[in-house]
Coordinates of C-alpha atoms in Angstrom, one line a residue:
M1 CA -14.3 0.2 -2.6
S2 CA -12.6 -2.3 -0.2
V3 CA -11.9 -5.6 -1.0
E4 CA -14.9 -6.8 1.3
D5 CA -17.2 -4.2 -0.3
L6 CA -16.4 -5.6 -3.9
L7 CA -16.7 -9.0 -2.5
N8 CA -20.3 -8.0 -1.1
S9 CA -21.2 -6.7 -4.6
I10 CA -20.2 -9.9 -6.4
K11 CA -22.5 -11.9 -3.8
S12 CA -25.3 -9.5 -4.1
G13 CA -25.2 -9.7 -8.2
K14 CA -24.6 -6.0 -8.3
L15 CA -21.3 -6.6 -10.0
K16 CA -19.6 -9.5 -11.8
G17 CA -16.0 -10.7 -11.1
S18 CA -15.4 -10.5 -14.6
E19 CA -16.5 -6.5 -14.6
I20 CA -14.2 -6.0 -11.4
I21 CA -10.8 -7.6 -13.0
E22 CA -11.7 -5.5 -16.6
Y23 CA -12.0 -2.2 -14.6
F24 CA -8.8 -2.6 -12.8
K25 CA -7.1 -3.9 -15.9
S26 CA -8.3 -0.7 -17.9
R27 CA -7.5 1.3 -14.9
S28 CA -3.8 -0.2 -14.6
N29 CA -3.4 0.4 -18.3
K30 CA -4.2 3.9 -18.0
L31 CA -2.5 5.0 -15.2
D32 CA 0.6 3.0 -15.3
E33 CA 2.0 5.1 -18.2
K34 CA 2.7 7.8 -15.6
L35 CA 3.3 5.5 -12.3
N36 CA 5.4 2.7 -13.8
A37 CA 4.5 0.4 -10.8
Y38 CA 4.4 -2.8 -12.8
I39 CA 7.5 -4.7 -14.2
S40 CA 5.0 -7.0 -16.3
K41 CA 1.2 -7.3 -16.5
C42 CA -0.6 -10.7 -16.7
E43 CA -3.8 -12.3 -15.7
I44 CA -3.1 -15.6 -13.7
K45 CA -6.3 -17.4 -12.4
T46 CA -6.1 -21.1 -11.2
N47 CA -9.4 -21.7 -9.3
D48 CA -12.6 -20.3 -8.2
G49 CA -13.3 -19.6 -4.6
P50 CA -14.3 -16.8 -2.0
L51 CA -11.9 -14.4 -3.6
S52 CA -13.1 -15.1 -7.3
G53 CA -12.9 -11.9 -9.3
M54 CA -10.8 -10.4 -6.8
P55 CA -7.4 -9.2 -8.6
F56 CA -4.3 -8.2 -6.7
A57 CA -0.6 -7.5 -7.8
V58 CA 2.5 -9.3 -6.6
K59 CA 5.9 -7.8 -5.9
D60 CA 8.4 -9.1 -8.6
N61 CA 10.6 -11.0 -6.0
M62 CA 7.9 -13.7 -5.5
Q63 CA 7.7 -16.6 -7.9
V64 CA 4.3 -16.6 -10.0
E65 CA 4.3 -19.7 -12.8
G66 CA 3.5 -18.2 -16.1
T67 CA 5.2 -15.0 -15.5
K68 CA 8.9 -13.7 -15.1
T69 CA 10.4 -13.0 -11.4
T70 CA 13.2 -10.6 -12.2
C71 CA 13.7 -9.2 -8.5
A72 CA 14.3 -5.9 -10.8
S73 CA 17.7 -6.9 -11.7
K74 CA 19.2 -7.6 -14.9
I75 CA 20.7 -10.7 -13.9
L76 CA 17.2 -12.3 -13.6
E77 CA 15.8 -10.0 -16.3
N78 CA 14.8 -13.2 -18.3
Y79 CA 14.2 -15.7 -15.9
N80 CA 10.6 -17.5 -16.0
S81 CA 9.0 -18.5 -12.9
T82 CA 8.9 -22.5 -12.7
Y83 CA 6.6 -22.6 -9.7
T84 CA 4.3 -20.2 -7.4
A85 CA 5.3 -18.8 -4.2
T86 CA 3.1 -20.4 -1.2
A87 CA 1.5 -17.1 -0.2
V88 CA 0.5 -16.5 -4.0
E89 CA -0.7 -19.8 -4.4
K90 CA -3.1 -19.8 -1.4
L91 CA -4.8 -16.7 -2.8
L92 CA -5.0 -18.0 -6.2
E93 CA -6.6 -21.3 -4.7
K94 CA -9.4 -19.2 -3.2
G95 CA -10.2 -17.7 -6.7
A96 CA -8.0 -14.3 -6.7
V97 CA -6.5 -13.3 -9.8
V98 CA -2.9 -12.2 -10.3
L99 CA -3.1 -9.0 -12.5
G100 CA 0.7 -8.0 -12.5
K101 CA 4.3 -8.1 -11.0
T102 CA 5.0 -4.7 -9.3
N103 CA 8.6 -2.9 -9.5
L104 CA 11.0 -2.8 -6.6
D105 CA 14.5 -1.8 -5.6
E106 CA 16.8 -4.6 -7.0
F107 CA 16.2 -7.9 -4.7
A108 CA 14.5 -5.5 -2.3
M109 CA 17.5 -3.7 -1.5
G110 CA 16.3 0.2 -1.0
S111 CA 14.2 2.7 0.4
S112 CA 12.7 4.3 -2.8
T113 CA 12.3 2.0 -5.6
E114 CA 14.9 4.2 -7.5
Y115 CA 17.5 0.9 -7.4
S116 CA 15.2 -0.8 -9.9
A117 CA 17.4 -1.8 -12.8
F118 CA 14.6 -1.2 -15.2
F119 CA 12.8 2.1 -14.0
S120 CA 11.7 4.2 -11.2
T121 CA 8.1 3.9 -10.0
K122 CA 6.5 7.4 -9.1
N123 CA 4.3 8.3 -6.2
P124 CA 0.7 8.7 -6.8
W125 CA 0.6 11.8 -4.5
D126 CA 3.1 13.7 -6.4
L127 CA 5.1 12.5 -9.4
E128 CA 8.3 14.2 -8.5
R129 CA 8.6 11.8 -5.5
V130 CA 9.7 8.4 -4.8
P131 CA 6.9 6.1 -3.6
G132 CA 9.0 4.4 -1.1
G133 CA 10.7 1.1 -1.1
S134 CA 11.3 -1.6 -1.7
S135 CA 7.6 -2.5 -2.4
G136 CA 7.3 0.8 -4.0
G137 CA 5.5 -0.7 -7.1
S138 CA 2.9 -2.4 -4.9
A139 CA 2.4 0.6 -2.6
A140 CA 1.8 2.9 -5.6
A141 CA -0.6 0.5 -7.4
V142 CA -2.9 0.2 -4.4
A143 CA -3.0 3.8 -3.6
A144 CA -3.6 4.6 -7.4
G145 CA -6.5 2.2 -7.1
M146 CA -5.0 -0.1 -9.8
V147 CA -5.6 -3.1 -7.6
P148 CA -7.7 -3.4 -4.2
F149 CA -4.7 -5.0 -2.6
A150 CA -1.0 -6.2 -3.4
L151 CA 1.6 -8.6 -1.7
G152 CA 4.9 -7.0 -0.7
S153 CA 8.0 -8.3 1.1
D154 CA 9.4 -6.6 4.2
T155 CA 13.0 -7.0 5.7
G156 CA 13.7 -3.8 7.5
G157 CA 10.4 -1.9 6.7
S158 CA 9.8 -2.5 2.8
I159 CA 6.0 -2.8 3.1
R160 CA 5.6 -0.2 6.0
Q161 CA 7.9 2.6 4.7
P162 CA 6.0 2.7 1.2
A163 CA 2.7 2.5 2.6
S164 CA 3.4 5.4 4.9
F165 CA 4.7 7.5 1.9
C166 CA 1.5 6.3 -0.3
G167 CA -0.9 7.0 2.2
I168 CA -2.2 3.2 2.6
V169 CA -1.9 0.2 5.2
G170 CA 1.0 -1.9 5.1
Y171 CA 1.1 -4.9 7.6
K172 CA 4.2 -6.9 8.2
P173 CA 3.1 -10.4 10.1
S174 CA 5.0 -11.8 12.9
Y175 CA 8.2 -13.5 11.4
G176 CA 7.2 -17.4 10.7
L177 CA 3.5 -16.7 10.3
V178 CA 3.5 -16.3 6.4
S179 CA 5.8 -18.9 4.3
R180 CA 8.8 -17.5 2.4
Y181 CA 8.9 -20.4 0.0
G182 CA 9.1 -18.6 -3.4
L183 CA 10.3 -15.2 -2.2
S184 CA 13.8 -14.5 -3.4
A185 CA 15.8 -14.2 -0.3
F186 CA 17.5 -10.8 0.5
A187 CA 18.1 -11.3 4.5
S188 CA 16.3 -14.6 5.5
S189 CA 16.1 -14.1 9.3
M190 CA 14.1 -10.9 8.5
D191 CA 12.1 -11.5 5.2
Q192 CA 8.5 -11.6 5.5
I193 CA 5.7 -11.3 3.1
G194 CA 2.6 -9.4 3.8
P195 CA -0.4 -7.4 2.3
L196 CA -0.5 -4.0 1.5
A197 CA -4.3 -2.4 1.2
R198 CA -6.5 0.8 1.6
S199 CA -8.0 -0.3 5.0
V200 CA -6.8 -2.3 8.1
R201 CA -9.8 -4.6 7.5
D202 CA -8.6 -5.5 4.0
A203 CA -5.1 -6.2 5.4
A204 CA -6.5 -8.4 8.1
F205 CA -8.5 -10.2 5.7
I206 CA -6.1 -10.6 3.2
A207 CA -3.6 -12.1 5.9
S208 CA -6.2 -14.7 7.2
F209 CA -5.7 -16.5 3.7
I210 CA -1.8 -16.2 3.7
V211 CA -0.9 -17.2 7.2
G212 CA -0.3 -20.8 8.4
K213 CA 2.6 -23.5 8.4
D214 CA 4.2 -24.3 5.4
P215 CA 6.4 -27.8 5.1
K216 CA 8.2 -26.1 2.5
D217 CA 9.5 -23.3 4.7
A218 CA 10.8 -24.7 8.1
T219 CA 10.6 -21.4 9.7
T220 CA 6.7 -21.2 9.6
V221 CA 4.7 -22.0 12.5
E222 CA 1.1 -23.0 13.3
K223 CA -0.6 -20.6 15.0
K224 CA -4.6 -20.2 15.1
M225 CA -5.2 -16.5 14.5
D226 CA -8.6 -14.9 14.1
F227 CA -7.6 -11.8 12.4
L228 CA -11.2 -10.1 12.1
G229 CA -13.0 -11.9 14.7
K230 CA -12.4 -9.1 17.6
I231 CA -11.1 -6.5 15.1
E232 CA -13.9 -4.0 15.9
D233 CA -13.8 -4.5 19.7
P234 CA -12.6 -1.5 21.9
I235 CA -9.3 -0.8 22.8
E236 CA -10.4 1.3 25.9
G237 CA -7.7 0.1 28.9
M238 CA -4.9 -0.8 26.7
K239 CA -1.6 0.8 27.5
A240 CA 0.8 2.1 24.4
A241 CA 4.7 2.7 24.9
V242 CA 6.1 5.5 22.6
P243 CA 9.8 4.7 23.0
K244 CA 11.7 8.3 23.4
E245 CA 14.4 7.2 21.0
F246 CA 11.7 7.4 18.3
V247 CA 10.7 11.1 18.9
E248 CA 14.2 12.5 20.0
G249 CA 15.2 14.6 16.9
L250 CA 12.0 14.1 15.0
N251 CA 11.3 17.2 12.9
S252 CA 8.3 19.4 14.1
N253 CA 5.9 18.9 11.4
T254 CA 6.0 15.2 11.8
K255 CA 6.1 15.6 15.6
S256 CA 2.6 17.6 15.4
V257 CA 1.0 14.9 13.4
F258 CA 2.0 12.0 15.7
E259 CA 1.1 14.0 18.6
E260 CA -2.4 14.3 17.1
A261 CA -2.5 10.4 16.4
I262 CA -1.7 10.1 20.2
K263 CA -4.7 12.3 21.3
N264 CA -7.2 10.1 19.1
L265 CA -6.0 7.0 20.5
E266 CA -6.4 8.8 24.0
K267 CA -9.7 9.6 23.3
L268 CA -10.2 5.8 22.6
G269 CA -9.4 5.1 26.3
V270 CA -5.6 4.2 25.7
K271 CA -3.0 5.1 28.2
V272 CA 0.0 6.4 26.4
E273 CA 3.5 6.6 28.1
E274 CA 7.0 7.4 27.1
V275 CA 9.5 4.8 27.5
S276 CA 12.9 4.4 27.0
I277 CA 14.4 1.4 24.8
P278 CA 18.1 2.3 24.8
S279 CA 19.4 0.0 22.3
L280 CA 17.2 1.1 19.6
K281 CA 20.0 3.6 19.0
Y282 CA 22.0 0.7 17.5
A283 CA 19.2 -1.0 15.3
V284 CA 20.2 0.6 11.8
A285 CA 23.9 -0.1 12.5
V286 CA 23.0 -3.9 13.4
Y287 CA 20.7 -4.0 10.5
Y288 CA 23.4 -3.1 8.0
I289 CA 25.8 -5.5 9.3
I290 CA 23.1 -8.5 9.6
A291 CA 21.4 -7.8 6.4
P292 CA 24.1 -7.7 4.0
A293 CA 25.9 -10.5 5.5
E294 CA 22.8 -12.6 4.7
A295 CA 22.6 -11.0 1.1
S296 CA 26.0 -11.8 0.4
S297 CA 25.1 -15.5 1.0
N298 CA 22.0 -15.5 -0.5
L299 CA 22.8 -13.9 -3.6
S300 CA 26.2 -16.2 -4.5
R301 CA 23.7 -18.4 -6.1
Y302 CA 23.5 -16.0 -9.0
D303 CA 26.8 -16.9 -10.8
G304 CA 26.0 -17.2 -14.5
I305 CA 25.8 -21.1 -14.2
R306 CA 22.3 -21.9 -12.7
Y307 CA 20.2 -18.8 -12.9
G308 CA 19.5 -16.0 -15.2
L309 CA 22.1 -13.9 -16.9
R310 CA 25.4 -15.8 -18.3
V311 CA 28.3 -13.6 -19.6
E312 CA 30.8 -16.0 -21.3
E313 CA 34.3 -15.7 -20.6
D314 CA 37.4 -18.0 -20.8
T315 CA 37.5 -19.3 -17.2
I316 CA 34.8 -20.1 -14.7
D317 CA 36.0 -17.5 -12.5
G318 CA 35.8 -15.1 -15.3
I319 CA 32.3 -16.0 -15.9
Y320 CA 31.2 -15.4 -12.2
S321 CA 33.1 -12.2 -12.2
K322 CA 31.7 -10.8 -15.4
T323 CA 28.2 -12.2 -14.9
R324 CA 27.6 -10.7 -11.5
D325 CA 29.6 -7.2 -12.7
E326 CA 27.2 -6.7 -15.5
G327 CA 24.3 -8.3 -13.8
F328 CA 23.8 -6.6 -10.3
G329 CA 23.4 -3.0 -9.6
K330 CA 25.5 -0.5 -7.8
E331 CA 23.5 -0.8 -4.3
V332 CA 23.4 -4.5 -4.4
K333 CA 27.2 -4.8 -5.3
R334 CA 27.8 -2.5 -2.3
R335 CA 25.8 -4.6 0.2
I336 CA 27.6 -7.8 -1.2
M337 CA 30.6 -6.5 -0.4
L338 CA 29.8 -5.0 3.1
G339 CA 28.4 -8.7 3.9
T340 CA 31.4 -10.4 2.5
F341 CA 33.8 -8.2 4.3
T342 CA 31.9 -8.6 7.8
L343 CA 32.0 -12.3 7.5
S344 CA 35.5 -12.8 6.7
A345 CA 37.6 -14.4 8.9
T346 CA 39.4 -11.4 10.1
Y347 CA 36.4 -9.1 11.0
Y348 CA 33.5 -11.7 11.8
D349 CA 34.0 -11.6 15.6
A350 CA 34.4 -7.8 15.4
Y351 CA 31.4 -7.1 13.4
F352 CA 28.7 -10.0 12.6
D353 CA 29.1 -11.7 16.1
K354 CA 28.7 -8.5 17.8
A355 CA 25.8 -7.5 15.7
Q356 CA 23.8 -10.8 16.6
R357 CA 24.5 -10.0 20.3
V358 CA 23.2 -6.6 20.2
R359 CA 20.0 -7.6 17.9
S360 CA 19.3 -10.5 20.8
M361 CA 19.7 -7.1 23.4
I362 CA 17.3 -5.0 21.0
K363 CA 15.1 -7.9 21.2
K364 CA 15.0 -8.2 24.8
E365 CA 14.5 -4.4 25.7
M366 CA 11.2 -4.6 23.5
D367 CA 10.0 -7.8 24.6
D368 CA 10.4 -6.3 28.3
I369 CA 8.8 -3.2 27.4
L370 CA 5.8 -5.3 25.4
S371 CA 5.4 -7.2 28.7
S372 CA 4.2 -4.2 30.6
Y373 CA 2.4 -2.3 27.3
D374 CA 0.0 -3.8 24.8
F375 CA 1.9 -2.3 21.9
I376 CA 4.8 0.0 21.1
L377 CA 3.8 3.5 19.1
G378 CA 5.7 5.6 16.5
P379 CA 5.8 7.4 13.4
T380 CA 6.6 5.1 10.7
T381 CA 9.2 7.2 8.7
P382 CA 11.0 10.4 9.9
D383 CA 9.4 12.4 7.2
V384 CA 7.3 12.3 4.0
A385 CA 8.4 10.7 0.9
F386 CA 11.4 12.8 -0.9
K387 CA 12.1 13.8 -4.2
F388 CA 13.9 11.7 -6.8
G389 CA 17.8 11.8 -6.5
E390 CA 17.2 13.9 -3.1
L391 CA 19.3 11.5 -1.1
S392 CA 22.5 10.9 -2.3
S393 CA 24.2 9.8 0.8
P394 CA 23.8 6.2 1.6
L395 CA 23.6 6.6 5.2
D396 CA 20.8 9.5 4.7
Y397 CA 19.1 6.8 2.5
Y398 CA 19.5 3.9 5.2
L399 CA 17.8 6.1 7.9
Q400 CA 14.8 6.0 6.3
D401 CA 14.0 2.7 7.8
I402 CA 15.1 4.0 11.3
Y403 CA 11.7 3.0 12.9
T404 CA 10.7 0.1 11.1
I405 CA 14.0 -1.9 11.5
P406 CA 13.5 -2.8 15.2
A407 CA 10.4 -5.0 14.2
N408 CA 12.3 -6.9 11.8
L409 CA 15.3 -7.5 14.4
G410 CA 12.7 -8.9 16.9
G411 CA 10.5 -11.0 14.4
M412 CA 7.7 -9.0 15.5
P413 CA 4.2 -8.0 13.9
A414 CA 4.4 -4.1 12.9
L415 CA 1.3 -2.2 10.8
S416 CA 1.8 1.3 9.0
V417 CA -1.4 3.2 9.0
P418 CA -2.0 6.8 7.4
M419 CA -2.1 9.1 10.3
G420 CA -2.3 12.4 8.5
F421 CA -0.4 15.0 6.0
I422 CA 2.7 17.0 5.7
S423 CA 2.7 19.5 2.8
K424 CA -0.1 17.7 1.2
M425 CA 2.1 14.1 1.5
P426 CA 0.7 11.4 3.7
I427 CA 2.9 10.0 6.5
G428 CA 2.0 7.0 8.6
L429 CA 1.5 5.7 12.2
Q430 CA 3.5 2.5 13.3
I431 CA 2.2 -0.1 15.6
I432 CA 4.4 -2.8 16.7
G433 CA 3.1 -5.3 19.0
K434 CA 4.3 -8.9 20.7
R435 CA 5.6 -11.5 18.6
F436 CA 2.2 -13.3 17.6
D437 CA 0.1 -10.7 18.8
D438 CA -0.9 -9.7 15.1
A439 CA -4.6 -9.7 16.0
K440 CA -4.0 -7.1 18.5
V441 CA -2.0 -5.2 16.6
L442 CA -4.6 -5.2 13.7
R443 CA -7.5 -4.4 16.1
V444 CA -5.5 -1.3 17.6
A445 CA -5.2 0.0 13.8
R446 CA -8.6 -0.3 13.0
N447 CA -10.0 1.4 16.1
Y448 CA -7.4 4.3 15.3
E449 CA -8.6 4.1 11.8
K450 CA -12.1 4.7 12.9
V451 CA -11.4 7.7 15.0
R452 CA -8.9 9.2 12.6
G453 CA -11.8 9.2 10.0
E454 CA -12.1 8.7 6.1
F455 CA -8.3 9.0 4.3
P456 CA -8.4 10.6 0.6
M457 CA -7.1 8.6 -2.4
P458 CA -4.3 10.5 -4.3
T459 CA -4.9 12.2 -7.7
G460 CA -1.5 12.0 -9.1
G461 CA -1.5 10.2 -12.5
D462 CA -5.5 10.2 -12.6
E463 CA -5.6 13.9 -13.8

């Protein structure tokens, strides 16, 4: 059942909030033995309100007082949250109940949840495959029906890519729409909190509670947004742009499912045209210069003195070095090394400064396209979820986010909605809009969802 259906059942007296919570706790306990979606389970409730009785899960890189916030890293393995992230707090104030903290790639750096320091989460559609990342635990929990919705964070596609792999909806709001206060920073200029849910309406409904200006996050903005008011309105007459850079080189299976999605949108009266955004070919390279640079700065706070793990040595430098060596995993170390290198005095102009200028170019070209079209359309991922250990090359691994990264570079809203199957595995359709055109993105996705038809739940882990 959707979040809205569950709440209506409570209002009509068919179900009690306590019964709903007990059902999802029981289902989580049963399925998590196979899926490993949670790092820790809990039951955090602070208020009654319109979301009373509604359980949800939180990616374990967000602070929730009364829980540990590990970021799936050994360096924070025993770190207790001392406050609650604003986005989570807003849901708790309305009566929602946190049932657990979900697994992720360490410090949200990864596309498979294989880089968690603790264990890998499995895809509910096929237990031999990854759920995507870095919000893989949140996506698997929602897809398997362990919670009605979850919060994730998206720096280069970490909500949308696992949503695509797990056959659910993942929505990354415009940068600045949701407070990042209480989210452990990875790349601050791109990090964004958003919902993962089973339907577009649920994603819009949850988003309506978490957006808004927060004095604790100077990057947030006050925007009046009605996510649900026009979500059912038709989209006839809208224009969609499909960058040829998104479809060149696409494998035949993904291309076939994507073409079917285009036909469904055309049935709704959308005019779909191919365009070119030449700078998109630089998006991955730009991201893997800027994001590690920001990460190397953000993660410098984990030094064995102020937070988490501390390994004793004779000198202060020795404590720093040994703590980070034992506390960070290989992918985090790789990105810190990359970031430190590109920020160094010798190479700053050659790499970081140049990447920032290309980022501006990518944003301008996307803005130019969105001034003539209502939205940009493409597959969320190049293919379906891969098997554990299948991608050993960092470059192949990084290319998993090739279609999702541009929206983060531009601060634009983007959403992945299930569009079909390839060899019984789901794959998503991505819709990108102009910054703060979030309501339109959700409206397009909702209309597509209706013409696509019912999307099934996975059976993996439930057998």
